[in-house]
mmCIF file of C-alpha atoms and ligand atoms in Angstrom:
data_model
loop_
_atom_site.group_PDB
_atom_site.id
_atom_site.type_symbol
_atom_site.label_atom_id
_atom_site.label_comp_id
_atom_site.label_asym_id
_atom_site.label_seq_id
_atom_site.Cartn_x
_atom_site.Cartn_y
_atom_site.Cartn_z
ATOM 1 C CA MET Z 30 97.115 87.401 84.444
ATOM 2 C CA LYS Z 31 97.628 83.958 86.020
ATOM 3 C CA HIS Z 32 97.660 84.912 89.763
ATOM 4 C CA PHE Z 33 97.525 88.528 91.533
ATOM 5 C CA THR Z 34 99.556 88.582 94.486
ATOM 6 C CA SER Z 35 101.649 91.583 94.016
ATOM 7 C CA ILE Z 36 102.681 94.403 91.640
ATOM 8 C CA HIS Z 37 105.046 92.031 90.193
ATOM 9 C CA ASP Z 38 101.977 90.425 88.343
ATOM 10 C CA VAL Z 39 101.388 93.464 86.438
ATOM 11 C CA THR Z 40 103.188 94.652 83.467
ATOM 12 C CA ASP Z 41 101.333 97.433 82.194
ATOM 13 C CA LEU Z 42 100.026 99.468 85.065
ATOM 14 C CA ASN Z 43 99.010 102.432 82.584
ATOM 15 C CA GLN Z 44 96.845 100.124 80.526
ATOM 16 C CA MET Z 45 95.314 98.312 83.655
ATOM 17 C CA LEU Z 46 94.311 101.694 84.832
ATOM 18 C CA LYS Z 47 92.727 102.421 81.619
ATOM 19 C CA GLU Z 48 90.525 99.116 81.693
ATOM 20 C CA ALA Z 49 89.737 99.910 85.437
ATOM 21 C CA PHE Z 50 88.006 102.971 84.295
ATOM 22 C CA GLU Z 51 86.414 101.446 81.267
ATOM 23 C CA ILE Z 52 84.726 99.212 83.785
ATOM 24 C CA LYS Z 53 83.758 101.898 86.020
ATOM 25 C CA LYS Z 54 82.010 103.642 83.317
ATOM 26 C CA ASP Z 55 79.471 100.281 82.809
ATOM 27 C CA GLN Z 56 80.339 97.493 85.286
ATOM 28 C CA TYR Z 57 78.097 95.210 83.535
ATOM 29 C CA GLN Z 58 79.767 94.823 80.386
ATOM 30 C CA PHE Z 59 81.427 91.685 80.702
ATOM 31 C CA GLU Z 60 78.719 90.232 82.615
ATOM 32 C CA ASN Z 61 78.957 86.797 80.492
ATOM 33 C CA LEU Z 62 82.822 86.436 80.681
ATOM 34 C CA GLY Z 63 82.610 84.290 84.132
ATOM 35 C CA LYS Z 64 79.529 82.382 83.432
ATOM 36 C CA HIS Z 65 79.745 79.018 85.092
ATOM 37 C CA LYS Z 66 82.913 79.955 86.649
ATOM 38 C CA THR Z 67 83.271 79.999 90.542
ATOM 39 C CA MET Z 68 85.373 82.303 92.794
ATOM 40 C CA CYS Z 69 85.923 81.164 96.180
ATOM 41 C CA LEU Z 70 86.729 83.914 98.811
ATOM 42 C CA LEU Z 71 88.513 82.720 102.121
ATOM 43 C CA PHE Z 72 88.929 84.890 105.002
ATOM 44 C CA PHE Z 73 91.342 83.803 107.745
ATOM 45 C CA ASN Z 74 90.570 87.277 109.140
ATOM 46 C CA SER Z 75 87.895 90.021 109.438
ATOM 47 C CA SER Z 76 86.955 92.090 106.166
ATOM 48 C CA LEU Z 77 84.318 94.822 105.364
ATOM 49 C CA ARG Z 78 85.342 96.018 101.966
ATOM 50 C CA THR Z 79 87.355 93.411 100.272
ATOM 51 C CA ARG Z 80 84.620 90.871 101.036
ATOM 52 C CA ILE Z 81 81.756 92.930 99.687
ATOM 53 C CA SER Z 82 83.800 94.608 96.849
ATOM 54 C CA THR Z 83 85.523 91.474 95.564
ATOM 55 C CA GLN Z 84 82.210 89.581 95.836
ATOM 56 C CA LYS Z 85 80.363 92.322 93.818
ATOM 57 C CA ALA Z 86 83.094 92.337 91.100
ATOM 58 C CA ALA Z 87 83.193 88.815 90.323
ATOM 59 C CA GLU Z 88 79.266 88.726 90.436
ATOM 60 C CA ASN Z 89 79.334 91.660 88.073
ATOM 61 C CA LEU Z 90 81.349 89.373 85.853
ATOM 62 C CA GLY Z 91 78.838 86.922 85.946
ATOM 63 C CA MET Z 92 80.744 84.391 88.358
ATOM 64 C CA LYS Z 93 79.380 82.881 91.291
ATOM 65 C CA THR Z 94 80.984 83.448 94.359
ATOM 66 C CA ILE Z 95 81.353 81.036 97.611
ATOM 67 C CA ILE Z 96 82.797 82.758 100.937
ATOM 68 C CA LEU Z 97 84.314 81.037 103.626
ATOM 69 C CA ASN Z 98 85.544 82.334 107.174
ATOM 70 C CA ILE Z 99 88.351 79.758 107.403
ATOM 71 C CA ASN Z 100 88.876 78.751 111.116
ATOM 72 C CA GLU Z 101 85.180 79.862 111.977
ATOM 73 C CA ASP Z 102 83.097 78.223 109.604
ATOM 74 C CA GLY Z 103 85.324 75.717 108.640
ATOM 75 C CA TRP Z 104 87.937 73.619 109.954
ATOM 76 C CA LYS Z 105 90.884 75.298 111.905
ATOM 77 C CA ILE Z 106 93.647 74.863 109.596
ATOM 78 C CA GLU Z 107 97.286 73.912 110.024
ATOM 79 C CA THR Z 108 99.837 75.831 108.038
ATOM 80 C CA GLU Z 109 102.949 74.370 109.257
ATOM 81 C CA PHE Z 110 104.427 71.293 107.728
ATOM 82 C CA GLY Z 111 105.928 68.397 109.603
ATOM 83 C CA VAL Z 112 103.821 69.090 112.797
ATOM 84 C CA VAL Z 113 102.002 66.585 114.939
ATOM 85 C CA MET Z 114 98.488 67.475 114.497
ATOM 86 C CA ASP Z 115 97.390 66.634 118.064
ATOM 87 C CA GLY Z 116 95.912 70.581 118.931
ATOM 88 C CA ASP Z 117 92.646 72.234 117.728
ATOM 89 C CA LYS Z 118 93.707 72.300 114.121
ATOM 90 C CA ALA Z 119 91.770 69.278 112.282
ATOM 91 C CA GLU Z 120 92.946 70.148 108.692
ATOM 92 C CA HIS Z 121 96.111 70.605 106.970
ATOM 93 C CA ILE Z 122 96.432 73.508 104.269
ATOM 94 C CA LYS Z 123 97.728 71.022 101.921
ATOM 95 C CA GLU Z 124 94.457 69.073 101.519
ATOM 96 C CA ALA Z 125 92.346 72.231 102.277
ATOM 97 C CA ALA Z 126 93.830 74.167 99.475
ATOM 98 C CA GLY Z 127 93.713 71.062 97.116
ATOM 99 C CA VAL Z 128 89.807 70.754 97.761
ATOM 100 C CA ILE Z 129 89.012 73.970 97.591
ATOM 101 C CA GLY Z 130 90.935 74.425 94.120
ATOM 102 C CA ARG Z 131 88.737 71.388 92.972
ATOM 103 C CA TYR Z 132 85.521 73.708 94.118
ATOM 104 C CA SER Z 133 86.732 76.742 92.112
ATOM 105 C CA ASP Z 134 87.914 78.588 89.094
ATOM 106 C CA ILE Z 135 89.582 81.497 91.132
ATOM 107 C CA ILE Z 136 90.236 81.632 94.924
ATOM 108 C CA GLY Z 137 90.565 84.914 96.643
ATOM 109 C CA ILE Z 138 92.795 84.662 100.181
ATOM 110 C CA ARG Z 139 92.958 87.131 103.193
ATOM 111 C CA SER Z 140 95.740 86.112 105.505
ATOM 112 C CA PHE Z 141 96.971 88.674 107.368
ATOM 113 C CA ALA Z 142 100.610 88.520 108.954
ATOM 114 C CA GLY Z 143 100.831 86.530 112.309
ATOM 115 C CA LEU Z 144 103.432 89.493 113.390
ATOM 116 C CA LYS Z 145 105.615 86.964 115.538
ATOM 117 C CA ASN Z 146 107.791 85.338 112.862
ATOM 118 C CA ARG Z 147 109.119 87.930 110.382
ATOM 119 C CA GLU Z 148 110.748 85.373 108.197
ATOM 120 C CA LEU Z 149 107.702 83.356 107.762
ATOM 121 C CA ASP Z 150 105.324 86.012 107.141
ATOM 122 C CA TYR Z 151 107.629 87.658 104.488
ATOM 123 C CA SER Z 152 108.074 84.396 103.105
ATOM 124 C CA GLU Z 153 104.151 84.684 102.286
ATOM 125 C CA HIS Z 154 103.954 81.066 102.980
ATOM 126 C CA VAL Z 155 100.164 80.803 103.146
ATOM 127 C CA LEU Z 156 99.627 82.204 99.614
ATOM 128 C CA GLY Z 157 102.514 80.211 98.461
ATOM 129 C CA GLN Z 158 100.827 76.980 99.483
ATOM 130 C CA PHE Z 159 97.745 77.844 97.978
ATOM 131 C CA ILE Z 160 99.544 78.497 94.565
ATOM 132 C CA GLN Z 161 101.178 75.305 94.955
ATOM 133 C CA TYR Z 162 98.558 72.999 96.189
ATOM 134 C CA ALA Z 163 95.324 74.416 94.705
ATOM 135 C CA GLY Z 164 96.131 74.492 91.260
ATOM 136 C CA THR Z 165 93.646 77.502 90.305
ATOM 137 C CA PRO Z 166 94.786 81.074 90.198
ATOM 138 C CA ILE Z 167 94.886 82.895 93.557
ATOM 139 C CA VAL Z 168 94.222 86.759 94.110
ATOM 140 C CA SER Z 169 95.639 88.221 97.436
ATOM 141 C CA MET Z 170 92.917 89.560 99.106
ATOM 142 C CA GLU Z 171 95.365 91.059 101.591
ATOM 143 C CA ALA Z 172 98.516 88.635 102.775
ATOM 144 C CA ALA Z 173 101.162 89.080 105.194
ATOM 145 C CA THR Z 174 103.174 91.382 103.104
ATOM 146 C CA GLY Z 175 100.968 93.264 100.712
ATOM 147 C CA HIS Z 176 97.225 94.559 99.989
ATOM 148 C CA PRO Z 177 97.800 94.970 96.123
ATOM 149 C CA LEU Z 178 93.699 95.215 95.603
ATOM 150 C CA GLN Z 179 93.850 98.034 97.944
ATOM 151 C CA SER Z 180 96.819 99.781 96.400
ATOM 152 C CA PHE Z 181 95.426 99.529 92.715
ATOM 153 C CA ALA Z 182 92.112 101.213 94.255
ATOM 154 C CA ASP Z 183 94.283 103.807 95.499
ATOM 155 C CA VAL Z 184 96.006 104.676 92.574
ATOM 156 C CA ILE Z 185 92.876 104.610 90.669
ATOM 157 C CA THR Z 186 91.750 107.142 93.131
ATOM 158 C CA ILE Z 187 95.007 109.190 92.981
ATOM 159 C CA GLU Z 188 94.349 109.216 89.231
ATOM 160 C CA GLU Z 189 91.030 110.493 89.490
ATOM 161 C CA TYR Z 190 91.574 113.622 91.749
ATOM 162 C CA LYS Z 191 95.490 114.246 90.677
ATOM 163 C CA LYS Z 192 95.731 117.871 89.525
ATOM 164 C CA LYS Z 193 99.315 117.543 88.100
ATOM 165 C CA GLU Z 194 101.061 114.702 86.113
ATOM 166 C CA HIS Z 195 103.401 113.547 89.150
ATOM 167 C CA PRO Z 196 101.720 114.585 92.393
ATOM 168 C CA LYS Z 197 103.411 114.661 95.530
ATOM 169 C CA VAL Z 198 101.952 111.506 97.538
ATOM 170 C CA VAL Z 199 103.058 111.430 101.242
ATOM 171 C CA LEU Z 200 102.543 107.956 103.295
ATOM 172 C CA THR Z 201 102.254 109.063 106.768
ATOM 173 C CA TRP Z 202 102.520 106.547 109.909
ATOM 174 C CA ALA Z 203 99.754 107.520 112.413
ATOM 175 C CA PRO Z 204 98.947 105.904 115.922
ATOM 176 C CA HIS Z 205 96.910 103.385 116.606
ATOM 177 C CA PRO Z 206 96.356 100.984 119.963
ATOM 178 C CA LYS Z 207 96.848 97.370 118.281
ATOM 179 C CA ALA Z 208 99.528 96.153 116.319
ATOM 180 C CA LEU Z 209 98.845 96.282 112.575
ATOM 181 C CA PRO Z 210 100.949 94.558 109.572
ATOM 182 C CA GLN Z 211 102.967 96.428 107.134
ATOM 183 C CA ALA Z 212 101.010 94.955 104.177
ATOM 184 C CA VAL Z 213 99.152 98.081 103.347
ATOM 185 C CA PRO Z 214 101.840 100.596 103.601
ATOM 186 C CA ASN Z 215 104.312 98.071 101.949
ATOM 187 C CA SER Z 216 102.051 97.845 98.772
ATOM 188 C CA PHE Z 217 101.105 101.346 98.620
ATOM 189 C CA ALA Z 218 104.679 102.226 98.565
ATOM 190 C CA GLU Z 219 105.264 99.882 95.645
ATOM 191 C CA TRP Z 220 102.158 100.792 93.615
ATOM 192 C CA ALA Z 221 102.830 104.951 94.159
ATOM 193 C CA VAL Z 222 106.196 104.459 93.195
ATOM 194 C CA ALA Z 223 105.495 102.286 90.018
ATOM 195 C CA ALA Z 224 102.681 104.890 89.157
ATOM 196 C CA GLY Z 225 105.612 107.477 88.720
ATOM 197 C CA TYR Z 226 104.374 109.950 91.893
ATOM 198 C CA GLU Z 227 106.600 111.880 94.240
ATOM 199 C CA VAL Z 228 106.511 109.726 97.176
ATOM 200 C CA VAL Z 229 107.753 110.586 100.444
ATOM 201 C CA ILE Z 230 107.168 108.438 103.712
ATOM 202 C CA THR Z 231 107.079 109.839 107.108
ATOM 203 C CA HIS Z 232 107.042 107.856 110.089
ATOM 204 C CA PRO Z 233 108.848 108.070 113.752
ATOM 205 C CA GLU Z 234 112.350 106.538 113.642
ATOM 206 C CA GLY Z 235 112.601 102.961 113.962
ATOM 207 C CA TYR Z 236 109.527 102.467 111.656
ATOM 208 C CA GLU Z 237 111.161 101.844 108.562
ATOM 209 C CA LEU Z 238 109.340 99.718 106.165
ATOM 210 C CA ASP Z 239 111.288 96.917 104.421
ATOM 211 C CA GLU Z 240 113.154 98.647 101.442
ATOM 212 C CA LYS Z 241 112.684 96.046 99.126
ATOM 213 C CA PHE Z 242 108.880 97.703 99.124
ATOM 214 C CA THR Z 243 109.924 101.314 99.518
ATOM 215 C CA CYS Z 244 111.602 101.168 96.238
ATOM 216 C CA GLY Z 245 113.862 104.117 96.884
ATOM 217 C CA ALA Z 246 110.812 106.505 97.979
ATOM 218 C CA LYS Z 247 112.068 109.607 100.126
ATOM 219 C CA ILE Z 248 111.875 108.801 104.041
ATOM 220 C CA GLU Z 249 111.243 111.896 105.974
ATOM 221 C CA TYR Z 250 111.421 111.732 109.630
ATOM 222 C CA ASN Z 251 110.010 114.994 110.169
ATOM 223 C CA GLN Z 252 105.711 114.944 109.574
ATOM 224 C CA ASN Z 253 105.399 118.522 109.236
ATOM 225 C CA LYS Z 254 107.954 118.781 106.605
ATOM 226 C CA ALA Z 255 106.776 115.859 104.679
ATOM 227 C CA PHE Z 256 103.272 117.372 104.596
ATOM 228 C CA GLU Z 257 104.551 120.661 102.937
ATOM 229 C CA GLY Z 258 103.184 120.811 99.250
ATOM 230 C CA ALA Z 259 101.643 117.400 99.555
ATOM 231 C CA ASP Z 260 98.630 116.657 97.092
ATOM 232 C CA PHE Z 261 97.679 113.670 98.862
ATOM 233 C CA ILE Z 262 97.919 112.731 102.327
ATOM 234 C CA TYR Z 263 97.679 108.734 102.716
ATOM 235 C CA ALA Z 264 97.631 107.636 106.588
ATOM 236 C CA LYS Z 265 98.047 104.141 107.944
ATOM 237 C CA ASN Z 266 99.537 102.736 111.076
ATOM 238 C CA TRP Z 267 102.055 99.655 111.085
ATOM 239 C CA SER Z 268 103.749 97.833 113.550
ATOM 240 C CA ASN Z 269 107.382 97.761 113.878
ATOM 241 C CA TYR Z 270 109.329 95.765 111.182
ATOM 242 C CA LYS Z 271 112.731 95.706 112.745
ATOM 243 C CA ASN Z 272 111.632 94.798 116.225
ATOM 244 C CA TYR Z 273 108.886 92.909 114.350
ATOM 245 C CA GLY Z 274 105.254 93.415 115.451
ATOM 246 C CA GLN Z 275 106.001 95.541 118.403
ATOM 247 C CA ILE Z 276 104.399 99.178 118.987
ATOM 248 C CA LEU Z 277 107.126 101.449 119.872
ATOM 249 C CA ASN Z 278 104.794 104.523 120.291
ATOM 250 C CA MET Z 279 101.299 105.861 120.237
ATOM 251 C CA ASP Z 280 102.353 109.457 119.880
ATOM 252 C CA LEU Z 281 98.707 111.353 118.907
ATOM 253 C CA ASN Z 282 101.293 114.193 117.967
ATOM 254 C CA TRP Z 283 101.339 112.029 114.452
ATOM 255 C CA THR Z 284 97.521 111.838 114.028
ATOM 256 C CA VAL Z 285 96.708 113.666 110.927
ATOM 257 C CA SER Z 286 94.840 117.027 112.241
ATOM 258 C CA ALA Z 287 93.492 120.037 110.448
ATOM 259 C CA ASP Z 288 96.633 121.993 111.555
ATOM 260 C CA LYS Z 289 99.052 119.582 109.874
ATOM 261 C CA MET Z 290 96.711 119.528 106.603
ATOM 262 C CA LYS Z 291 96.950 122.947 106.359
ATOM 263 C CA LEU Z 292 100.765 122.684 105.296
ATOM 264 C CA THR Z 293 99.866 120.616 102.298
ATOM 265 C CA ASN Z 294 98.589 121.846 99.030
ATOM 266 C CA GLN Z 295 95.128 121.534 99.832
ATOM 267 C CA ALA Z 296 95.872 117.771 99.738
ATOM 268 C CA LYS Z 297 92.897 115.053 99.580
ATOM 269 C CA PHE Z 298 93.158 112.814 102.440
ATOM 270 C CA MET Z 299 93.104 109.106 101.822
ATOM 271 C CA HIS Z 300 92.872 106.187 104.235
ATOM 272 C CA CYS Z 301 92.230 102.096 103.178
ATOM 273 C CA LEU Z 302 89.497 101.980 106.032
ATOM 274 C CA PRO Z 303 88.768 100.844 108.938
ATOM 275 C CA VAL Z 304 90.009 104.004 110.353
ATOM 276 C CA ARG Z 305 90.032 104.780 114.083
ATOM 277 C CA ARG Z 306 88.969 108.559 114.233
ATOM 278 C CA ASN Z 307 90.767 110.772 116.606
ATOM 279 C CA MET Z 308 93.848 108.316 116.623
ATOM 280 C CA ILE Z 309 94.583 108.027 112.887
ATOM 281 C CA VAL Z 310 92.915 111.355 111.823
ATOM 282 C CA THR Z 311 90.697 113.535 113.419
ATOM 283 C CA ASP Z 312 87.071 114.053 112.903
ATOM 284 C CA GLU Z 313 87.594 117.440 111.263
ATOM 285 C CA VAL Z 314 89.830 116.042 108.760
ATOM 286 C CA ILE Z 315 87.974 112.903 107.750
ATOM 287 C CA ASP Z 316 84.564 114.600 107.601
ATOM 288 C CA SER Z 317 85.975 117.579 105.427
ATOM 289 C CA PRO Z 318 85.483 117.707 101.531
ATOM 290 C CA ASP Z 319 88.976 116.910 101.050
ATOM 291 C CA SER Z 320 88.529 113.506 102.708
ATOM 292 C CA ILE Z 321 88.229 110.986 99.372
ATOM 293 C CA VAL Z 322 88.319 107.944 101.767
ATOM 294 C CA ILE Z 323 84.539 106.686 100.356
ATOM 295 C CA ASP Z 324 84.896 107.207 96.742
ATOM 296 C CA GLU Z 325 88.744 105.358 97.504
ATOM 297 C CA ALA Z 326 86.560 102.191 99.009
ATOM 298 C CA GLU Z 327 84.294 102.431 95.975
ATOM 299 C CA ASN Z 328 87.376 101.919 93.765
ATOM 300 C CA ARG Z 329 87.920 98.571 95.414
ATOM 301 C CA ILE Z 330 84.970 97.333 93.053
ATOM 302 C CA TYR Z 331 86.838 98.452 89.740
ATOM 303 C CA SER Z 332 90.246 97.263 91.172
ATOM 304 C CA ALA Z 333 89.036 93.652 91.813
ATOM 305 C CA GLN Z 334 86.894 93.379 88.412
ATOM 306 C CA THR Z 335 89.680 94.254 86.219
ATOM 307 C CA ILE Z 336 91.995 91.684 88.156
ATOM 308 C CA ILE Z 337 89.341 89.069 87.980
ATOM 309 C CA LYS Z 338 88.616 90.082 84.043
ATOM 310 C CA ARG Z 339 92.130 89.582 83.556
ATOM 311 C CA ILE Z 340 92.542 86.350 85.391
ATOM 312 C CA LEU Z 341 89.202 85.111 83.393
ATOM 313 C CA GLU Z 342 90.703 86.098 80.144
ATOM 314 C CA ASN Z 343 93.869 84.158 80.721
ATOM 315 C CA LEU Z 344 91.635 80.806 81.639
ATOM 316 C CA LYS Z 345 90.074 80.527 78.366
HETATM 317 C C1 AN0 W 15 94.021 95.929 108.757
HETATM 318 C C2 AN0 W 15 95.599 96.265 108.544
HETATM 319 O O1 AN0 W 15 96.163 97.315 108.687
HETATM 320 O O2 AN0 W 15 96.208 95.455 107.446
HETATM 321 C C3 AN0 W 15 93.482 95.707 107.400
HETATM 322 C C4 AN0 W 15 93.402 96.870 106.440
HETATM 323 C C5 AN0 W 15 92.654 96.743 105.429
HETATM 324 N N1 AN0 W 15 93.674 96.935 109.389
HETATM 325 C C6 AN0 W 15 93.469 96.571 110.564
HETATM 326 O O3 AN0 W 15 93.116 95.322 111.186
HETATM 327 C C7 AN0 W 15 92.673 97.499 111.771
HETATM 328 N N1 CP W 16 90.529 98.298 103.017
HETATM 329 C C1 CP W 16 89.931 96.808 103.344
HETATM 330 O O1 CP W 16 90.639 96.065 102.818
HETATM 331 O O2 CP W 16 89.207 96.788 104.183
HETATM 332 P P1 CP W 16 88.594 95.532 105.017
HETATM 333 O O3 CP W 16 89.605 95.265 105.766
HETATM 334 O O4 CP W 16 87.049 96.138 105.565
HETATM 335 O O5 CP W 16 88.379 94.462 103.666
#
């Protein structure tokens, strides 16, 4: 594997799942693979899980890690081309990427959607510029349109808990006070379809995701109907794709509650975290034995480690 920015960098999901489970059994078995190699983790946005799990994964493989909160610890970065840089941004992404590339063997980048200009966000210009100018492998740690390390961890988790070959997996929109990107639901839909699950997406009308990512998954506007017989409920808020970046409603009727979970086939509850309690999901559901959010977060280590291992193997 050269870069990892979406499911399109994966040709053998089943094999990759096997590798992840091997790593989970003994996370230190490849501790010499990354000796004398450096992974630089660049954050344009906040993180808890991605930051710690990716650092741990790289270090489990013997790599050294450098973490930079761009725009806070470093100079503010200009990402547009052809602009007169007379504002507060002191460095251009072209030089920054080129320099960081010389200091690193792999670069992880977190750069959320700006949610103002859909075309620009969906062009993944920040990832694209790093791929073009850094000259080293790039790993997405959530970019504008996708969060593939999360989705891989989600599929690992579903594989661990599923009781049937093709479980019914429901991605449900839930209310949130701030406008959030479509990255997590976009990727989750792509990966869940690729994994062969029966995928149903439920959201209020108007919240349709880009069909490029939903890959023919069934859309069901009635949340209760969608929940019927579900084996997994995957909750997430996202802002509007059509009226780009807008919040159309904050209807608490969409919060995942114990009553709704009763409609399911004793579904496991999943969320990528961080989650706002009693907005996205009630305390009762997230605190229930059917909530697997912490296991899901643990699997971020093995997701990242499998990806970094494959990239390291390709470097040799
Ligand atoms: C981010 C999002 O929705 O993309 C990160 C999730 C992993 N969530 C928030 O900003 C709350
Ligand atoms: N799920 C996830 O990516 O969490 P962080 O934003 O804390 O990294």
